[in-house]
Amino acid sequence: MPFVNLNFGFRKILEMSDRNKKIPLSLDELLKARSAKSGKTETTGKSSNTMFLTKGQRLKIQNGNGPKTEVIEKNKLSINNLNNPSKSNRPNVVPSMSKVIKPIPNNRNEDKNRKKNKFKFEWDEIEDTSSDYQPLVSISSSKPLGGDIGRISKNSTIDKFEGVHWSQKPLDAMTERDWRIMREDFDITTKGGKSENPLRNWKESSISSKLIEQLDILGFSEPTPIQRAAIPMVLTGKDIIGIAQTGSGKTLAFLIPLLNYIMKLPPLESGYDGPYCLILVPTRELALQIETEFFKFSRKLKFGVASLIGGHSYDENIAKLENGVEVVIATPGRLLDCIEKHIITLNRCFFLVMDEADRMIDMGFEVQVNSVLDFLPPGNQNPYPIIDSGEKRRTTMMFTATMPKSVEKMASKYLTKPAIIIIGEVGTAVDMVVQTAIQIPDESDRIKELQQILSSGNYRAPIIIFANYKKTYTNSKRSCYSTDERRKNGYFNCNRCCRSWY
C-alpha cells in the first residue's frame, strides 16, 4: 500500500499563501518615505516627532488607497499640541507633565474624597444605622483603667493606711473594699438599691450625743450586725425590712432611731394628742419586753411609753394615755379596739415599727394589722420629717424572721422603696445562742439538778424557767431560792404563762 505524506502538501500550500500575502511597512520605512516626499533627510534615521499608526493605517499608506497626508497631518497636529501647550484653540489639550502645578491641599475636600472612596454596600445609605452613632463618652475624654491611681499623693490618707484592717482605719480612709470586707465579716447582705455604709461604732453615727451617753451607761459598747446595717438607713429616712435571727438585737435596732427621732420633736401639748411612734407586736409578752427596754432610756431622756395589750381593762389603758405618751406598743387586736372606742388617735403617728411581722400573720392578725395601718395618716402630712432635706413621709421599719408572700404583700402596700437587710441565713438560730441538753432519767431529780445548775455560778440573771404546770412552777420557785435571796440578787418572777424570772 503506497504511503502519501499529507503534511508535505499542506506545508507547500502555506508557503505559497505566505508569498502572496503583503507584509505592511515597518515604522522606519514609513518615516523614510515621508522624509523623501518632504525633501528632508534624516541623519539619525529617526524622526524627532515619532508617530504611532495602527496596522490598518499603515496598509492603506502602503497600497496608496488611504489619505496619507490627512492621517499624518492629524497626528502631527496632536504632537505639536503636546509640545506647545500655550495654544488655547485646540480641542482636548493635554498639558505637559512638567507644566502641571500640584493643587494646595484643602481639608474641606477630605470629606468629599472619603465619601467617594467609601465602600458602598448593597443596601441604601438611608438604612445605615451607624451614621447617627454618638458615643456616650468621647474617646479623647475617656481615661484608661486605673488612670487616677497615679494622681493619689503619697501623703494621702488612703495611702497611709494601705494594708491596715478596716477596724484600725479612720472613717475617711475607708475604701469600698473595706466596706465590702466589713459586710462580709458581719454577714450583712443588703438589697433594694443604694444602701448606706454599716455603722462601725456609735460615735461615728449621727445619733444624739445624749443617746450615745445612755448607751455607754447601759453597757452597749458595740452595735450588733442588724444594728450596724439598719440604723444608718433609718436615720436617712429610708424604709427597711430587717430579716434577722432571733436574739440578734432587733429591739435596739429600731429603738435607737425611734428615740433619736422623738428627741427632735416638740413635747405633746395634751394627753390625747396621740403618740408620735407606734410599735406593733404579735404577743403581749413581747410588748412588755420592749416596754422594759424603753424604760431604761426614759429615765434620762424623759419621754412617755405605754403598752396596749390584752389582759388589762380599758380603764387601765386610758390611765396610761391620759398624761400623754410619745410611744405606744400594742398588739393589733387591742389597739384596733382602742381606736374604735376613741381611746387613742393616730393622727400624729409618722413612725411605724412592725416587729415579728411574719408571726403576726401566722397568728391570724393580718386583717387587724391592715385595719390599723389604714388609720395612719399619709406620709405627706408629716410636719416633722425625719431627714434634713424636709421630704414629708412616714418612716416604716419591718422586722421578720422569714419572708412569706403575705409579708411581701403587706410590705409592698405600706412601705416605700424599702431596703432589705439580711443578717446570716434566714430561718436559723443566732450564733450567740448555745443549746445544751441534759438528760435526767428520773423526774424527781429535776428540781435537784436545777438547784445545782443555779448554784454553780456559771449562769447569771436573768434566767427564764419554763414549766408546763403552775404547781411545778411554784415548787421550783420555793426550792431554788428564798424570798430574801431573790430580792437581794434582783430576781423577780412573772406569773403570766407559767414563766418564772429568777
Short mmCIF file of C-alpha atoms in Angstrom, two decimals:
data_model
loop_
_atom_site.label_atom_id
_atom_site.label_comp_id
_atom_site.label_asym_id
_atom_site.label_seq_id
_atom_site.Cartn_x
_atom_site.Cartn_y
_atom_site.Cartn_z
CA MET A 1 0.00 0.00 0.00
CA PRO A 2 1.59 3.33 -1.10
CA PHE A 3 2.25 5.95 1.64
CA VAL A 4 1.22 9.58 0.98
CA ASN A 5 2.75 12.36 3.09
CA LEU A 6 -0.09 14.82 3.58
CA ASN A 7 1.97 17.17 5.79
CA PHE A 8 4.33 17.90 2.93
CA GLY A 9 1.44 19.03 0.72
CA PHE A 10 -0.04 21.30 3.37
CA ARG A 11 3.36 22.88 4.03
CA LYS A 12 3.73 23.75 0.32
CA ILE A 13 0.29 25.33 0.26
CA LEU A 14 1.09 27.51 3.31
CA GLU A 15 4.38 28.70 1.80
CA MET A 16 2.64 29.76 -1.40
CA SER A 17 -0.01 31.70 0.54
CA ASP A 18 2.68 33.48 2.59
CA ARG A 19 4.43 34.61 -0.58
CA ASN A 20 1.26 36.13 -1.98
CA LYS A 21 0.42 37.87 1.35
CA LYS A 22 1.51 41.51 1.56
CA ILE A 23 3.58 42.44 4.58
CA PRO A 24 2.95 46.03 5.94
CA LEU A 25 5.81 48.52 6.06
CA SER A 26 7.77 48.93 9.21
CA LEU A 27 7.94 52.19 11.17
CA ASP A 28 11.38 53.11 9.84
CA GLU A 29 10.31 52.54 6.24
CA LEU A 30 7.29 54.78 6.68
CA LEU A 31 9.45 57.53 8.16
CA LYS A 32 11.91 57.33 5.26
CA ALA A 33 9.07 57.54 2.76
CA ARG A 34 7.64 60.60 4.46
CA SER A 35 11.02 62.34 4.65
CA ALA A 36 11.71 61.63 0.98
CA LYS A 37 8.45 63.29 -0.06
CA SER A 38 9.00 66.29 2.16
CA GLY A 39 12.55 66.74 0.84
CA LYS A 40 14.18 66.30 4.19
CA THR A 41 16.93 63.88 5.03
CA GLU A 42 17.18 62.19 8.34
CA THR A 43 20.72 62.00 9.62
CA THR A 44 19.81 59.86 12.54
CA GLY A 45 17.34 57.68 10.72
CA LYS A 46 14.60 58.53 13.24
CA SER A 47 12.20 61.42 13.47
CA SER A 48 12.23 63.70 16.44
CA ASN A 49 8.43 63.53 16.45
CA THR A 50 7.62 59.85 16.39
CA MET A 51 4.08 58.87 15.39
CA PHE A 52 2.42 55.55 16.01
CA LEU A 53 -0.02 54.30 13.38
CA THR A 54 -2.31 51.37 13.50
CA LYS A 55 -1.83 48.36 11.31
CA GLY A 56 -4.77 49.33 9.11
CA GLN A 57 -3.40 52.85 8.58
CA ARG A 58 0.00 51.51 7.56
CA LEU A 59 -1.60 49.11 5.00
CA LYS A 60 -3.59 51.97 3.46
CA ILE A 61 -0.44 54.10 3.14
CA GLN A 62 1.48 51.21 1.58
CA ASN A 63 -1.25 50.44 -1.01
CA GLY A 64 -1.82 54.12 -1.71
CA ASN A 65 -5.55 53.78 -1.07
CA GLY A 66 -5.77 55.93 2.06
CA PRO A 67 -5.37 59.65 2.65
CA LYS A 68 -1.79 59.51 3.87
CA THR A 69 -1.40 63.24 4.13
CA GLU A 70 -4.56 63.66 6.21
CA VAL A 71 -3.56 60.98 8.71
CA ILE A 72 -0.02 62.28 9.01
CA GLU A 73 -1.21 65.86 9.43
CA LYS A 74 -3.66 64.90 12.16
CA ASN A 75 -1.00 63.02 14.06
CA LYS A 76 1.46 65.83 13.53
CA LEU A 77 -1.07 68.30 14.89
CA SER A 78 -1.58 66.26 18.03
CA ILE A 79 2.18 66.03 18.57
CA ASN A 80 2.67 69.77 18.06
CA ASN A 81 -0.11 70.47 20.52
CA LEU A 82 1.73 68.45 23.12
CA ASN A 83 4.90 70.47 22.55
CA ASN A 84 3.05 73.83 22.50
CA PRO A 85 0.60 73.92 25.45
CA SER A 86 0.20 77.71 25.16
CA LYS A 87 -2.27 77.38 22.28
CA SER A 88 -5.83 77.53 23.52
CA ASN A 89 -7.69 76.99 20.24
CA ARG A 90 -7.08 73.26 20.10
CA PRO A 91 -9.63 70.82 21.49
CA ASN A 92 -8.86 68.48 24.42
CA VAL A 93 -5.33 69.76 25.07
CA VAL A 94 -3.31 67.59 27.45
CA PRO A 95 -0.67 69.65 29.31
CA SER A 96 2.89 68.53 29.67
CA MET A 97 3.71 66.74 32.93
CA SER A 98 6.48 69.24 33.66
CA LYS A 99 3.99 72.09 33.49
CA VAL A 100 1.41 70.58 35.93
CA ILE A 101 1.01 72.55 39.18
CA LYS A 102 0.05 70.48 42.20
CA PRO A 103 -3.04 71.81 43.99
CA ILE A 104 -2.81 73.08 47.56
CA PRO A 105 -4.23 70.52 49.99
CA ASN A 106 -7.67 71.53 51.20
CA ASN A 107 -9.12 69.89 54.28
CA ARG A 108 -12.63 70.71 53.14
CA ASN A 109 -12.28 68.25 50.30
CA GLU A 110 -11.27 65.40 52.60
CA ASP A 111 -14.86 64.58 53.47
CA LYS A 112 -15.79 64.54 49.77
CA ASN A 113 -12.88 62.23 48.99
CA ARG A 114 -13.86 59.98 51.84
CA LYS A 115 -17.39 59.74 50.51
CA LYS A 116 -16.05 58.88 47.05
CA ASN A 117 -13.75 56.20 48.45
CA LYS A 118 -16.39 54.92 50.87
CA PHE A 119 -17.29 51.31 50.40
CA LYS A 120 -20.80 51.04 49.01
CA PHE A 121 -22.98 48.34 50.50
CA GLU A 122 -25.83 46.65 48.72
CA TRP A 123 -28.42 48.49 50.84
CA ASP A 124 -29.34 52.15 50.68
CA GLU A 125 -27.42 54.75 52.72
CA ILE A 126 -30.65 55.76 54.45
CA GLU A 127 -30.74 52.35 56.10
CA ASP A 128 -27.25 52.80 57.57
CA THR A 129 -27.72 53.00 61.37
CA SER A 130 -24.06 53.66 62.10
CA SER A 131 -24.18 57.15 60.60
CA ASP A 132 -26.08 58.51 63.64
CA TYR A 133 -23.85 56.79 66.21
CA GLN A 134 -22.86 59.06 69.08
CA PRO A 135 -20.66 57.53 71.81
CA LEU A 136 -21.67 58.19 75.42
CA VAL A 137 -18.11 59.13 76.33
CA SER A 138 -15.73 60.60 73.80
CA ILE A 139 -12.53 58.70 73.23
CA SER A 140 -10.44 61.78 73.90
CA SER A 141 -12.05 62.41 77.30
CA SER A 142 -12.13 58.79 78.46
CA LYS A 143 -9.49 57.73 80.94
CA PRO A 144 -7.59 54.48 80.87
CA LEU A 145 -8.22 51.88 83.53
CA GLY A 146 -6.55 52.97 86.74
CA GLY A 147 -5.79 56.43 85.37
CA ASP A 148 -6.41 58.17 88.68
CA ILE A 149 -4.20 55.87 90.70
CA GLY A 150 -1.08 57.79 89.84
CA ARG A 151 -2.66 61.05 90.96
CA ILE A 152 -3.05 59.89 94.57
CA SER A 153 -0.48 61.64 96.66
CA LYS A 154 1.97 59.59 98.64
CA ASN A 155 0.97 61.53 101.74
CA SER A 156 -2.78 60.90 101.24
CA THR A 157 -4.87 59.26 103.96
CA ILE A 158 -5.67 56.23 101.82
CA ASP A 159 -2.01 55.58 101.07
CA LYS A 160 -1.02 55.84 104.73
CA PHE A 161 -3.44 53.11 105.80
CA GLU A 162 -2.90 50.77 102.88
CA GLY A 163 -2.91 47.17 104.12
CA VAL A 164 -4.41 48.12 107.52
CA HIS A 165 -7.57 46.34 108.71
CA TRP A 166 -10.76 48.37 108.38
CA SER A 167 -11.30 48.42 112.17
CA GLN A 168 -7.96 50.25 112.61
CA LYS A 169 -8.62 52.90 109.96
CA PRO A 170 -10.24 56.30 110.43
CA LEU A 171 -13.58 56.82 108.74
CA ASP A 172 -12.23 58.99 105.91
CA ALA A 173 -9.66 56.33 104.97
CA MET A 174 -12.27 53.62 104.39
CA THR A 175 -12.48 52.37 100.80
CA GLU A 176 -15.19 50.43 99.00
CA ARG A 177 -13.13 47.31 99.53
CA ASP A 178 -13.02 47.95 103.29
CA TRP A 179 -16.80 48.36 103.45
CA ARG A 180 -17.26 45.16 101.48
CA ILE A 181 -14.96 43.25 103.84
CA MET A 182 -16.81 44.67 106.83
CA ARG A 183 -20.15 43.45 105.47
CA GLU A 184 -18.65 40.01 104.92
CA ASP A 185 -17.25 39.93 108.46
CA PHE A 186 -20.68 40.58 109.97
CA ASP A 187 -22.58 38.55 107.33
CA ILE A 188 -24.60 41.59 106.20
CA THR A 189 -26.48 41.46 102.90
CA THR A 190 -28.47 44.42 101.58
CA LYS A 191 -30.88 44.68 98.66
CA GLY A 192 -33.07 47.38 97.20
CA GLY A 193 -30.88 49.99 95.56
CA LYS A 194 -28.12 52.08 97.07
CA SER A 195 -27.57 51.39 100.76
CA GLU A 196 -25.76 53.32 103.45
CA ASN A 197 -22.45 52.07 104.81
CA PRO A 198 -22.69 50.00 108.01
CA LEU A 199 -22.15 51.56 111.40
CA ARG A 200 -18.65 50.93 112.75
CA ASN A 201 -19.33 52.34 116.24
CA TRP A 202 -21.81 54.61 117.98
CA LYS A 203 -19.65 57.73 117.88
CA GLU A 204 -19.33 57.78 114.09
CA SER A 205 -23.11 57.96 113.61
CA SER A 206 -25.46 60.94 113.61
CA ILE A 207 -27.17 59.70 116.78
CA SER A 208 -27.79 62.27 119.52
CA SER A 209 -24.93 62.61 122.00
CA LYS A 210 -27.32 62.13 124.94
CA LEU A 211 -28.47 58.85 123.48
CA ILE A 212 -24.88 57.69 122.96
CA GLU A 213 -24.07 58.50 126.59
CA GLN A 214 -27.04 56.43 127.72
CA LEU A 215 -25.86 53.53 125.54
CA ASP A 216 -22.46 53.64 127.24
CA ILE A 217 -24.07 53.68 130.68
CA LEU A 218 -26.22 50.65 129.86
CA GLY A 219 -23.21 48.73 128.57
CA PHE A 220 -24.00 48.68 124.84
CA SER A 221 -20.40 49.17 123.74
CA GLU A 222 -20.64 47.82 120.18
CA PRO A 223 -23.63 47.54 117.84
CA THR A 224 -24.76 44.13 116.60
CA PRO A 225 -24.83 43.33 112.84
CA ILE A 226 -28.52 44.17 112.44
CA GLN A 227 -27.96 47.43 114.32
CA ARG A 228 -24.94 48.30 112.18
CA ALA A 229 -26.90 47.90 108.96
CA ALA A 230 -30.38 49.16 109.93
CA ILE A 231 -29.68 52.29 112.00
CA PRO A 232 -27.77 54.31 109.33
CA MET A 233 -30.51 53.67 106.76
CA VAL A 234 -33.36 54.71 109.05
CA LEU A 235 -31.51 57.86 110.10
CA THR A 236 -31.57 58.90 106.43
CA GLY A 237 -35.34 58.34 106.24
CA LYS A 238 -35.32 55.08 104.31
CA ASP A 239 -37.86 52.31 104.95
CA ILE A 240 -36.30 48.95 105.77
CA ILE A 241 -37.20 45.28 106.05
CA GLY A 242 -34.89 43.54 108.52
CA ILE A 243 -34.58 39.76 108.23
CA ALA A 244 -32.53 38.60 111.19
CA GLN A 245 -32.26 35.65 113.52
CA THR A 246 -33.90 35.52 116.93
CA GLY A 247 -31.72 37.17 119.57
CA SER A 248 -29.74 39.33 117.13
CA GLY A 249 -30.61 42.67 118.78
CA LYS A 250 -33.56 43.76 116.66
CA THR A 251 -35.19 45.64 119.57
CA LEU A 252 -32.31 48.09 119.87
CA ALA A 253 -32.12 48.34 116.07
CA PHE A 254 -35.48 50.15 115.95
CA LEU A 255 -35.38 51.64 119.46
CA ILE A 256 -32.32 53.85 118.80
CA PRO A 257 -33.52 55.58 115.58
CA LEU A 258 -37.00 55.90 117.11
CA LEU A 259 -35.66 57.68 120.21
CA ASN A 260 -33.38 59.83 118.07
CA TYR A 261 -36.47 60.92 116.11
CA ILE A 262 -38.52 61.68 119.24
CA MET A 263 -35.78 63.85 120.74
CA LYS A 264 -36.12 66.27 117.81
CA LEU A 265 -39.90 66.69 118.23
CA PRO A 266 -41.72 69.16 120.49
CA PRO A 267 -43.39 67.78 123.64
CA LEU A 268 -47.02 66.77 123.47
CA GLU A 269 -49.43 69.54 124.48
CA SER A 270 -52.08 67.24 125.93
CA GLY A 271 -52.51 63.62 126.75
CA TYR A 272 -54.82 62.93 123.82
CA ASP A 273 -52.69 64.34 121.04
CA GLY A 274 -51.69 60.82 120.15
CA PRO A 275 -48.31 59.11 120.02
CA TYR A 276 -45.51 60.02 117.65
CA CYS A 277 -44.47 56.39 117.18
CA LEU A 278 -46.31 53.07 117.05
CA ILE A 279 -44.85 49.59 117.57
CA LEU A 280 -46.97 46.59 116.60
CA VAL A 281 -46.11 43.20 118.12
CA PRO A 282 -47.85 39.80 117.96
CA THR A 283 -47.93 38.95 121.70
CA ARG A 284 -48.30 40.82 124.96
CA GLU A 285 -45.12 39.21 126.36
CA LEU A 286 -43.09 40.78 123.56
CA ALA A 287 -44.83 44.12 124.18
CA LEU A 288 -43.84 44.05 127.86
CA GLN A 289 -40.27 43.11 126.96
CA ILE A 290 -39.95 46.07 124.58
CA GLU A 291 -41.56 48.37 127.16
CA THR A 292 -38.93 47.32 129.69
CA GLU A 293 -36.15 48.26 127.26
CA PHE A 294 -37.74 51.67 126.72
CA PHE A 295 -37.89 52.31 130.45
CA LYS A 296 -34.09 52.02 130.59
CA PHE A 297 -33.82 55.12 128.40
CA SER A 298 -36.90 57.05 129.55
CA ARG A 299 -35.39 57.85 132.96
CA LYS A 300 -32.77 60.12 131.41
CA LEU A 301 -34.39 61.18 128.16
CA LYS A 302 -37.84 61.93 129.65
CA PHE A 303 -40.43 60.56 127.26
CA GLY A 304 -43.58 58.55 127.79
CA VAL A 305 -44.26 54.99 126.67
CA ALA A 306 -47.35 52.82 127.14
CA SER A 307 -48.36 49.30 126.17
CA LEU A 308 -51.87 48.45 125.00
CA ILE A 309 -52.30 44.70 125.37
CA GLY A 310 -54.96 42.21 126.33
CA GLY A 311 -55.49 41.16 129.93
CA HIS A 312 -55.97 44.76 131.10
CA SER A 313 -59.15 46.76 131.37
CA TYR A 314 -59.84 49.75 129.16
CA ASP A 315 -59.70 51.98 132.22
CA GLU A 316 -56.09 50.93 132.73
CA ASN A 317 -55.36 51.76 129.10
CA ILE A 318 -56.96 55.19 129.48
CA ALA A 319 -54.91 55.85 132.63
CA LYS A 320 -51.70 55.14 130.73
CA LEU A 321 -52.59 57.51 127.90
CA GLU A 322 -54.09 60.45 129.82
CA ASN A 323 -50.69 62.01 130.63
CA GLY A 324 -49.52 61.76 127.04
CA VAL A 325 -47.08 59.25 125.61
CA GLU A 326 -44.73 59.54 122.66
CA VAL A 327 -44.50 55.77 122.04
CA VAL A 328 -47.27 53.17 122.05
CA ILE A 329 -46.52 49.44 122.00
CA ALA A 330 -49.60 47.39 121.18
CA THR A 331 -50.99 44.17 119.82
CA PRO A 332 -53.18 44.60 116.71
CA GLY A 333 -56.44 43.42 118.30
CA ARG A 334 -56.36 45.59 121.43
CA LEU A 335 -55.12 48.65 119.51
CA LEU A 336 -57.95 48.35 117.00
CA ASP A 337 -60.47 48.19 119.85
CA CYS A 338 -58.97 51.31 121.46
CA ILE A 339 -59.15 53.19 118.15
CA GLU A 340 -62.78 52.25 117.60
CA LYS A 341 -63.64 53.29 121.20
CA HIS A 342 -61.84 56.64 120.62
CA ILE A 343 -59.40 55.95 123.43
CA ILE A 344 -56.43 56.71 121.19
CA THR A 345 -55.86 58.51 117.91
CA LEU A 346 -53.02 58.05 115.40
CA ASN A 347 -53.24 61.43 113.66
CA ARG A 348 -49.66 62.37 114.62
CA CYS A 349 -48.06 58.95 114.20
CA PHE A 350 -45.46 59.03 111.40
CA PHE A 351 -43.02 56.41 112.70
CA LEU A 352 -44.17 52.79 112.44
CA VAL A 353 -42.42 49.61 113.60
CA MET A 354 -43.74 46.10 112.96
CA ASP A 355 -41.80 43.54 114.98
CA GLU A 356 -42.09 39.84 114.10
CA ALA A 357 -44.41 40.61 111.19
CA ASP A 358 -44.39 37.02 109.95
CA ARG A 359 -45.58 35.80 113.33
CA MET A 360 -48.45 38.32 113.35
CA ILE A 361 -49.59 36.92 110.01
CA ASP A 362 -49.27 33.32 111.23
CA MET A 363 -51.38 34.11 114.29
CA GLY A 364 -54.20 35.43 112.10
CA PHE A 365 -53.73 39.17 112.69
CA GLU A 366 -53.43 40.12 109.02
CA VAL A 367 -56.88 41.72 108.83
CA GLN A 368 -56.39 43.62 112.10
CA VAL A 369 -52.94 44.84 111.05
CA ASN A 370 -54.25 46.15 107.72
CA SER A 371 -57.11 47.90 109.52
CA VAL A 372 -54.73 49.58 111.97
CA LEU A 373 -52.39 50.71 109.20
CA ASP A 374 -55.31 52.25 107.32
CA PHE A 375 -55.90 54.56 110.31
CA LEU A 376 -52.40 56.04 109.95
CA PRO A 377 -52.20 59.46 108.26
CA PRO A 378 -50.49 59.71 104.86
CA GLY A 379 -46.81 60.47 104.91
CA ASN A 380 -47.10 63.76 103.01
CA GLN A 381 -48.83 65.28 106.07
CA ASN A 382 -45.84 64.75 108.34
CA PRO A 383 -44.91 68.14 109.88
CA TYR A 384 -41.68 66.76 111.33
CA PRO A 385 -39.81 64.72 108.69
CA ILE A 386 -37.00 62.51 109.90
CA ILE A 387 -34.50 63.67 107.28
CA ASP A 388 -32.95 67.13 106.99
CA SER A 389 -34.00 67.55 103.35
CA GLY A 390 -37.55 68.25 104.51
CA GLU A 391 -39.20 65.49 102.49
CA LYS A 392 -42.54 64.71 104.10
CA ARG A 393 -43.01 60.98 104.50
CA ARG A 394 -43.63 58.26 107.05
CA THR A 395 -40.79 56.05 108.26
CA THR A 396 -41.62 52.34 108.48
CA MET A 397 -39.47 49.53 109.86
CA MET A 398 -40.48 45.90 109.49
CA PHE A 399 -38.63 43.03 111.17
CA THR A 400 -39.27 39.40 110.41
CA ALA A 401 -37.52 36.05 110.65
CA THR A 402 -38.98 34.77 107.37
CA MET A 403 -40.39 36.41 104.25
CA PRO A 404 -43.62 34.68 103.15
CA LYS A 405 -45.81 36.05 100.36
CA SER A 406 -48.27 37.58 102.83
CA VAL A 407 -45.48 39.67 104.39
CA GLU A 408 -44.24 40.71 100.94
CA LYS A 409 -47.76 41.83 100.02
CA MET A 410 -48.03 43.91 103.19
CA ALA A 411 -44.59 45.44 102.64
CA SER A 412 -45.36 46.41 99.05
CA LYS A 413 -48.53 48.19 100.20
CA TYR A 414 -47.29 50.15 103.22
CA LEU A 415 -43.53 50.58 102.65
CA THR A 416 -41.93 52.97 100.15
CA LYS A 417 -38.96 51.54 98.24
CA PRO A 418 -37.69 49.61 101.26
CA ALA A 419 -34.13 48.39 101.70
CA ILE A 420 -33.95 44.70 102.59
CA ILE A 421 -31.32 43.81 105.19
CA ILE A 422 -30.47 40.14 105.69
CA ILE A 423 -28.25 39.02 108.55
CA GLY A 424 -26.89 35.49 108.28
CA GLU A 425 -29.13 32.76 106.88
CA VAL A 426 -32.88 33.09 107.06
CA GLY A 427 -34.64 30.75 109.49
CA THR A 428 -31.59 29.68 111.53
CA ALA A 429 -30.77 30.30 115.19
CA VAL A 430 -28.37 33.04 116.10
CA ASP A 431 -24.76 32.04 116.74
CA MET A 432 -24.83 33.54 120.26
CA VAL A 433 -27.47 31.05 121.41
CA VAL A 434 -25.84 27.86 122.75
CA GLN A 435 -28.09 24.87 123.36
CA THR A 436 -27.03 22.26 125.92
CA ALA A 437 -29.21 19.18 126.56
CA ILE A 438 -29.03 17.40 129.94
CA GLN A 439 -30.81 14.06 130.27
CA ILE A 440 -32.39 13.34 133.69
CA PRO A 441 -33.78 9.78 133.96
CA ASP A 442 -35.99 10.40 136.99
CA GLU A 443 -38.43 13.33 137.11
CA SER A 444 -37.99 13.65 140.89
CA ASP A 445 -34.36 14.60 140.33
CA ARG A 446 -35.16 17.58 138.06
CA ILE A 447 -35.52 20.07 140.92
CA LYS A 448 -32.22 18.91 142.45
CA GLU A 449 -30.47 19.23 139.09
CA LEU A 450 -31.94 22.70 138.66
CA GLN A 451 -30.65 23.72 142.09
CA GLN A 452 -27.14 22.53 141.19
CA ILE A 453 -27.18 24.47 137.90
CA LEU A 454 -28.30 27.69 139.57
CA SER A 455 -25.85 27.37 142.49
CA SER A 456 -22.88 26.59 140.23
CA GLY A 457 -22.43 30.25 139.35
CA ASN A 458 -22.00 29.52 135.63
CA TYR A 459 -25.16 31.43 134.76
CA ARG A 460 -26.21 34.86 135.91
CA ALA A 461 -29.55 36.64 135.91
CA PRO A 462 -31.87 36.98 134.20
CA ILE A 463 -32.74 33.29 133.87
CA ILE A 464 -36.04 32.02 132.45
CA ILE A 465 -37.51 28.71 133.63
CA PHE A 466 -40.38 27.25 131.63
CA ALA A 467 -42.86 24.91 133.32
CA ASN A 468 -45.87 23.03 131.99
CA TYR A 469 -47.93 23.40 135.18
CA LYS A 470 -48.32 26.18 137.70
CA LYS A 471 -47.73 23.68 140.54
CA THR A 472 -44.33 22.79 139.13
CA TYR A 473 -43.52 26.47 138.79
CA THR A 474 -44.44 27.14 142.45
CA ASN A 475 -42.43 24.20 143.77
CA SER A 476 -39.33 25.09 141.79
CA LYS A 477 -39.51 28.71 142.94
CA ARG A 478 -39.66 27.71 146.61
CA SER A 479 -36.95 25.09 146.30
CA CYS A 480 -34.33 27.13 144.48
CA TYR A 481 -34.30 30.46 146.31
CA SER A 482 -35.81 32.04 149.35
CA THR A 483 -37.62 35.35 149.12
CA ASP A 484 -34.70 37.27 150.66
CA GLU A 485 -32.22 35.77 148.19
CA ARG A 486 -34.41 36.70 145.26
CA ARG A 487 -34.73 40.28 146.46
CA LYS A 488 -31.02 40.53 147.23
CA ASN A 489 -29.93 39.34 143.80
CA GLY A 490 -32.53 41.38 141.98
CA TYR A 491 -34.50 38.38 140.76
CA PHE A 492 -38.25 38.64 140.21
CA ASN A 493 -40.98 36.36 138.95
CA CYS A 494 -43.69 36.64 136.36
CA ASN A 495 -46.91 34.72 136.96
CA ARG A 496 -48.10 35.08 133.36
CA CYS A 497 -47.94 31.99 131.15
CA CYS A 498 -46.29 29.92 133.91
CA ARG A 499 -42.95 31.67 133.31
CA SER A 500 -40.59 32.41 136.15
CA TRP A 501 -37.83 35.01 136.15
CA TYR A 502 -35.31 34.24 138.88
#
